[in-house]
Amino acid sequence: MDATATATPFSTLIRTASHEQHTEAETSTFMGDLLGGRLGVEAYTRYTEQLWFVYRALEEGAEALRGDPVAGPFIRAELMRSAELERDLAHLRGAGWRAGLEPLPATAAYAARVAECARTWPGGYVAHHYTRYLGDLSGGQIIRDKAEKTWGFERKGDGVRFYVFERIANPAAFKRSYRELLDAVDADDLEKRRIVEECKRAFALNTAVFHALGAAFPLGA
């Protein structure tokens, strides 16, 4: 990184560097069709299932990183989503929702990369943590609102619990504090560059899942 990059807050750097990949993920055909109300609750359920595999990888690796100087500050109990996803899936699929549940190949690749970073590279784990949780606190709320209106879920109730952060009273303030953690991350410029590249990879892995879901739920099929 050059002097300008060094002077730029890392939270700004990581957001702007991954903007193109972020936009591609947000504007995928599957997500557009889901948010546009053109897909049924089965597509929403399959998407929720895929999220569970990714968040299980994120959160199973979290405890071992709690004392790590790089990743540790980001491990926040109020962010954890696995229990909420499981509650949603029990509502969507019934008590036996785990039976026969398999990730799409794209999801398996995504979850495997998250787990690998959790085991071997705290900076990479931060990249995946950032792309997921800040997205949930922001654009995820649009999905929650659409799901409630389209499929009649109770407001912030079962079926959309994943998007409800009951322990975060002020999401805007929380996101500001999260960006301050990014700015203070214990990493040199070379490591920050690697984290930015992993952030781009995270968005690409997420987009691949959207593409796979789009293939599974083509309109008119």
Tab-separated table of C-alpha atoms in Angstrom:
chain	number	residue	atom	x	y	z
A	1	MET	CA	0.000	0.000	0.000
A	2	ASP	CA	1.196	3.510	-0.722
A	3	ALA	CA	1.199	6.452	1.685
A	4	THR	CA	-2.319	7.473	0.651
A	5	ALA	CA	-3.625	3.988	1.356
A	6	THR	CA	-1.893	3.984	4.720
A	7	ALA	CA	-3.557	7.294	5.621
A	8	THR	CA	-6.997	6.035	4.608
A	9	PRO	CA	-8.981	4.464	7.469
A	10	PHE	CA	-9.008	0.708	6.998
A	11	SER	CA	-12.796	0.574	7.289
A	12	THR	CA	-13.014	2.933	4.306
A	13	LEU	CA	-10.380	1.029	2.384
A	14	ILE	CA	-12.074	-2.324	2.828
A	15	ARG	CA	-15.495	-0.932	1.913
A	16	THR	CA	-14.378	0.854	-1.241
A	17	ALA	CA	-12.063	-1.928	-2.422
A	18	SER	CA	-14.862	-4.501	-2.269
A	19	HIS	CA	-17.607	-2.245	-3.630
A	20	GLU	CA	-17.772	-3.919	-7.044
A	21	GLN	CA	-18.058	-7.414	-5.573
A	22	HIS	CA	-20.595	-6.190	-3.025
A	23	THR	CA	-22.748	-4.720	-5.765
A	24	GLU	CA	-22.552	-7.921	-7.815
A	25	ALA	CA	-23.758	-9.949	-4.835
A	26	GLU	CA	-26.604	-7.547	-4.042
A	27	THR	CA	-27.819	-7.441	-7.651
A	28	SER	CA	-27.739	-11.177	-8.341
A	29	THR	CA	-30.726	-12.543	-10.264
A	30	PHE	CA	-31.728	-14.802	-7.388
A	31	MET	CA	-31.730	-12.008	-4.809
A	32	GLY	CA	-33.539	-9.698	-7.210
A	33	ASP	CA	-36.234	-12.307	-7.801
A	34	LEU	CA	-36.513	-13.060	-4.086
A	35	LEU	CA	-36.825	-9.423	-3.078
A	36	GLY	CA	-39.150	-8.779	-5.996
A	37	GLY	CA	-41.605	-11.343	-4.695
A	38	ARG	CA	-41.193	-13.531	-7.763
A	39	LEU	CA	-40.047	-16.585	-5.816
A	40	GLY	CA	-41.913	-18.600	-3.235
A	41	VAL	CA	-41.165	-19.372	0.374
A	42	GLU	CA	-39.338	-22.558	-0.679
A	43	ALA	CA	-36.605	-20.440	-2.288
A	44	TYR	CA	-36.359	-18.328	0.866
A	45	THR	CA	-36.101	-21.505	2.922
A	46	ARG	CA	-33.309	-22.912	0.761
A	47	TYR	CA	-31.431	-19.637	1.084
A	48	THR	CA	-31.825	-19.768	4.870
A	49	GLU	CA	-30.471	-23.329	4.874
A	50	GLN	CA	-27.359	-22.234	2.985
A	51	LEU	CA	-26.793	-19.394	5.441
A	52	TRP	CA	-26.823	-21.886	8.304
A	53	PHE	CA	-23.824	-23.757	6.893
A	54	VAL	CA	-21.832	-20.531	6.502
A	55	TYR	CA	-22.671	-19.183	9.964
A	56	ARG	CA	-21.983	-22.508	11.593
A	57	ALA	CA	-18.464	-22.305	10.145
A	58	LEU	CA	-18.104	-18.697	11.287
A	59	GLU	CA	-19.307	-19.310	14.807
A	60	GLU	CA	-17.781	-22.713	15.492
A	61	GLY	CA	-14.408	-21.092	14.826
A	62	ALA	CA	-15.100	-18.007	16.931
A	63	GLU	CA	-14.360	-19.280	20.425
A	64	ALA	CA	-10.790	-20.319	19.631
A	65	LEU	CA	-10.145	-16.812	18.256
A	66	ARG	CA	-11.537	-14.908	21.227
A	67	GLY	CA	-8.063	-14.194	22.623
A	68	ASP	CA	-6.430	-13.504	19.265
A	69	PRO	CA	-5.073	-9.926	18.911
A	70	VAL	CA	-6.410	-9.576	15.365
A	71	ALA	CA	-9.732	-11.437	15.350
A	72	GLY	CA	-10.521	-11.411	19.071
A	73	PRO	CA	-11.984	-7.889	19.278
A	74	PHE	CA	-14.560	-8.833	16.619
A	75	ILE	CA	-15.937	-11.859	18.481
A	76	ARG	CA	-19.143	-10.397	19.894
A	77	ALA	CA	-21.877	-12.544	21.412
A	78	GLU	CA	-24.590	-10.133	20.296
A	79	LEU	CA	-23.778	-10.860	16.661
A	80	MET	CA	-24.025	-14.664	16.755
A	81	ARG	CA	-26.681	-15.962	14.370
A	82	SER	CA	-26.616	-19.767	14.425
A	83	ALA	CA	-29.282	-20.177	17.116
A	84	GLU	CA	-31.602	-17.754	15.317
A	85	LEU	CA	-31.082	-19.546	12.005
A	86	GLU	CA	-31.932	-22.854	13.660
A	87	ARG	CA	-35.100	-21.356	15.099
A	88	ASP	CA	-36.057	-20.054	11.664
A	89	LEU	CA	-35.393	-23.414	10.035
A	90	ALA	CA	-37.476	-25.223	12.638
A	91	HIS	CA	-40.306	-22.843	11.739
A	92	LEU	CA	-39.788	-23.218	7.989
A	93	ARG	CA	-39.043	-26.931	7.811
A	94	GLY	CA	-40.302	-28.374	11.076
A	95	ALA	CA	-38.516	-29.982	14.008
A	96	GLY	CA	-36.689	-32.468	11.765
A	97	TRP	CA	-35.146	-29.805	9.546
A	98	ARG	CA	-31.628	-31.230	9.904
A	99	ALA	CA	-32.569	-34.574	8.373
A	100	GLY	CA	-30.976	-34.898	4.947
A	101	LEU	CA	-29.871	-31.267	4.866
A	102	GLU	CA	-26.884	-30.822	2.538
A	103	PRO	CA	-25.156	-27.637	1.405
A	104	LEU	CA	-25.029	-26.726	-2.248
A	105	PRO	CA	-21.489	-27.260	-3.618
A	106	ALA	CA	-20.981	-23.484	-3.726
A	107	THR	CA	-22.087	-23.230	-0.102
A	108	ALA	CA	-19.778	-26.057	0.938
A	109	ALA	CA	-16.851	-24.234	-0.695
A	110	TYR	CA	-17.793	-20.991	1.066
A	111	ALA	CA	-18.137	-22.627	4.486
A	112	ALA	CA	-14.872	-24.523	4.000
A	113	ARG	CA	-12.994	-21.306	3.273
A	114	VAL	CA	-14.457	-19.628	6.353
A	115	ALA	CA	-13.472	-22.604	8.511
A	116	GLU	CA	-9.975	-22.631	7.009
A	117	CYS	CA	-9.470	-18.958	7.849
A	118	ALA	CA	-10.785	-19.522	11.374
A	119	ARG	CA	-8.202	-22.269	11.864
A	120	THR	CA	-5.190	-20.756	10.140
A	121	TRP	CA	-5.542	-17.019	9.471
A	122	PRO	CA	-7.241	-14.593	11.872
A	123	GLY	CA	-7.030	-11.714	9.380
A	124	GLY	CA	-8.905	-13.758	6.796
A	125	TYR	CA	-11.503	-14.613	9.412
A	126	VAL	CA	-12.007	-10.876	10.022
A	127	ALA	CA	-12.668	-10.412	6.293
A	128	HIS	CA	-15.453	-13.000	6.369
A	129	HIS	CA	-16.797	-11.691	9.676
A	130	TYR	CA	-17.036	-8.186	8.220
A	131	THR	CA	-18.734	-9.188	4.982
A	132	ARG	CA	-21.364	-11.252	6.758
A	133	TYR	CA	-22.321	-9.441	9.943
A	134	LEU	CA	-22.240	-5.863	8.705
A	135	GLY	CA	-24.308	-6.999	5.745
A	136	ASP	CA	-26.839	-8.571	8.091
A	137	LEU	CA	-27.157	-5.343	10.041
A	138	SER	CA	-27.630	-3.335	6.845
A	139	GLY	CA	-29.064	-4.937	3.704
A	140	GLY	CA	-30.333	-7.922	5.658
A	141	GLN	CA	-33.075	-5.741	7.083
A	142	ILE	CA	-34.478	-5.268	3.583
A	143	ILE	CA	-34.749	-9.052	3.228
A	144	ARG	CA	-36.496	-9.324	6.601
A	145	ASP	CA	-39.048	-6.675	5.683
A	146	LYS	CA	-39.754	-8.301	2.306
A	147	ALA	CA	-40.067	-11.773	3.835
A	148	GLU	CA	-42.556	-10.542	6.441
A	149	LYS	CA	-44.702	-8.853	3.816
A	150	THR	CA	-44.448	-11.573	1.166
A	151	TRP	CA	-44.880	-14.735	3.235
A	152	GLY	CA	-46.744	-13.439	6.249
A	153	PHE	CA	-44.157	-14.035	8.938
A	154	GLU	CA	-44.902	-12.319	12.214
A	155	ARG	CA	-42.957	-9.060	12.449
A	156	LYS	CA	-39.480	-9.982	13.715
A	157	GLY	CA	-40.844	-13.428	14.531
A	158	ASP	CA	-39.996	-17.017	13.659
A	159	GLY	CA	-38.893	-17.294	10.043
A	160	VAL	CA	-36.961	-14.007	10.129
A	161	ARG	CA	-35.181	-14.284	13.507
A	162	PHE	CA	-31.847	-14.379	11.700
A	163	TYR	CA	-32.243	-10.716	10.801
A	164	VAL	CA	-33.306	-9.573	14.277
A	165	PHE	CA	-30.434	-8.496	16.529
A	166	GLU	CA	-32.265	-8.266	19.817
A	167	ARG	CA	-29.092	-7.501	21.765
A	168	ILE	CA	-28.108	-4.545	19.575
A	169	ALA	CA	-30.295	-1.604	20.566
A	170	ASN	CA	-28.717	0.876	18.150
A	171	PRO	CA	-27.491	-0.777	14.918
A	172	ALA	CA	-26.083	2.481	13.528
A	173	ALA	CA	-23.953	3.041	16.632
A	174	PHE	CA	-22.874	-0.593	16.622
A	175	LYS	CA	-21.743	-0.348	13.001
A	176	ARG	CA	-19.749	2.774	13.829
A	177	SER	CA	-18.017	0.925	16.679
A	178	TYR	CA	-17.353	-2.015	14.376
A	179	ARG	CA	-15.691	0.258	11.826
A	180	GLU	CA	-13.554	1.687	14.632
A	181	LEU	CA	-12.414	-1.869	15.373
A	182	LEU	CA	-11.461	-2.260	11.715
A	183	ASP	CA	-9.519	0.988	11.793
A	184	ALA	CA	-7.625	-0.228	14.854
A	185	VAL	CA	-7.004	-3.766	13.570
A	186	ASP	CA	-3.637	-5.192	14.651
A	187	ALA	CA	-2.172	-5.617	11.157
A	188	ASP	CA	0.478	-3.994	8.989
A	189	ASP	CA	-0.209	-2.664	5.501
A	190	LEU	CA	0.672	-5.934	3.775
A	191	GLU	CA	-1.686	-7.874	6.016
A	192	LYS	CA	-4.414	-5.288	5.480
A	193	ARG	CA	-4.024	-5.758	1.737
A	194	ARG	CA	-4.426	-9.510	2.200
A	195	ILE	CA	-7.555	-8.942	4.304
A	196	VAL	CA	-9.034	-6.725	1.592
A	197	GLU	CA	-8.385	-9.430	-1.010
A	198	GLU	CA	-10.045	-12.014	1.237
A	199	CYS	CA	-13.015	-9.695	1.597
A	200	LYS	CA	-13.350	-9.677	-2.183
A	201	ARG	CA	-13.105	-13.457	-2.155
A	202	ALA	CA	-15.847	-13.641	0.472
A	203	PHE	CA	-18.205	-11.642	-1.722
A	204	ALA	CA	-17.327	-13.858	-4.703
A	205	LEU	CA	-18.083	-16.990	-2.678
A	206	ASN	CA	-21.395	-15.493	-1.586
A	207	THR	CA	-22.249	-14.580	-5.178
A	208	ALA	CA	-21.529	-18.160	-6.257
A	209	VAL	CA	-24.125	-19.341	-3.742
A	210	PHE	CA	-26.646	-16.903	-5.223
A	211	HIS	CA	-25.893	-18.212	-8.700
A	212	ALA	CA	-26.417	-21.786	-7.525
A	213	LEU	CA	-29.717	-20.849	-5.889
A	214	GLY	CA	-30.735	-19.027	-9.057
A	215	ALA	CA	-30.101	-22.196	-11.036
A	216	ALA	CA	-32.166	-24.174	-8.518
A	217	PHE	CA	-35.069	-21.717	-8.715
A	218	PRO	CA	-35.289	-20.446	-12.301
A	219	LEU	CA	-38.332	-18.348	-13.016
A	220	GLY	CA	-40.827	-20.078	-15.250
A	221	ALA	CA	-39.468	-23.528	-14.456
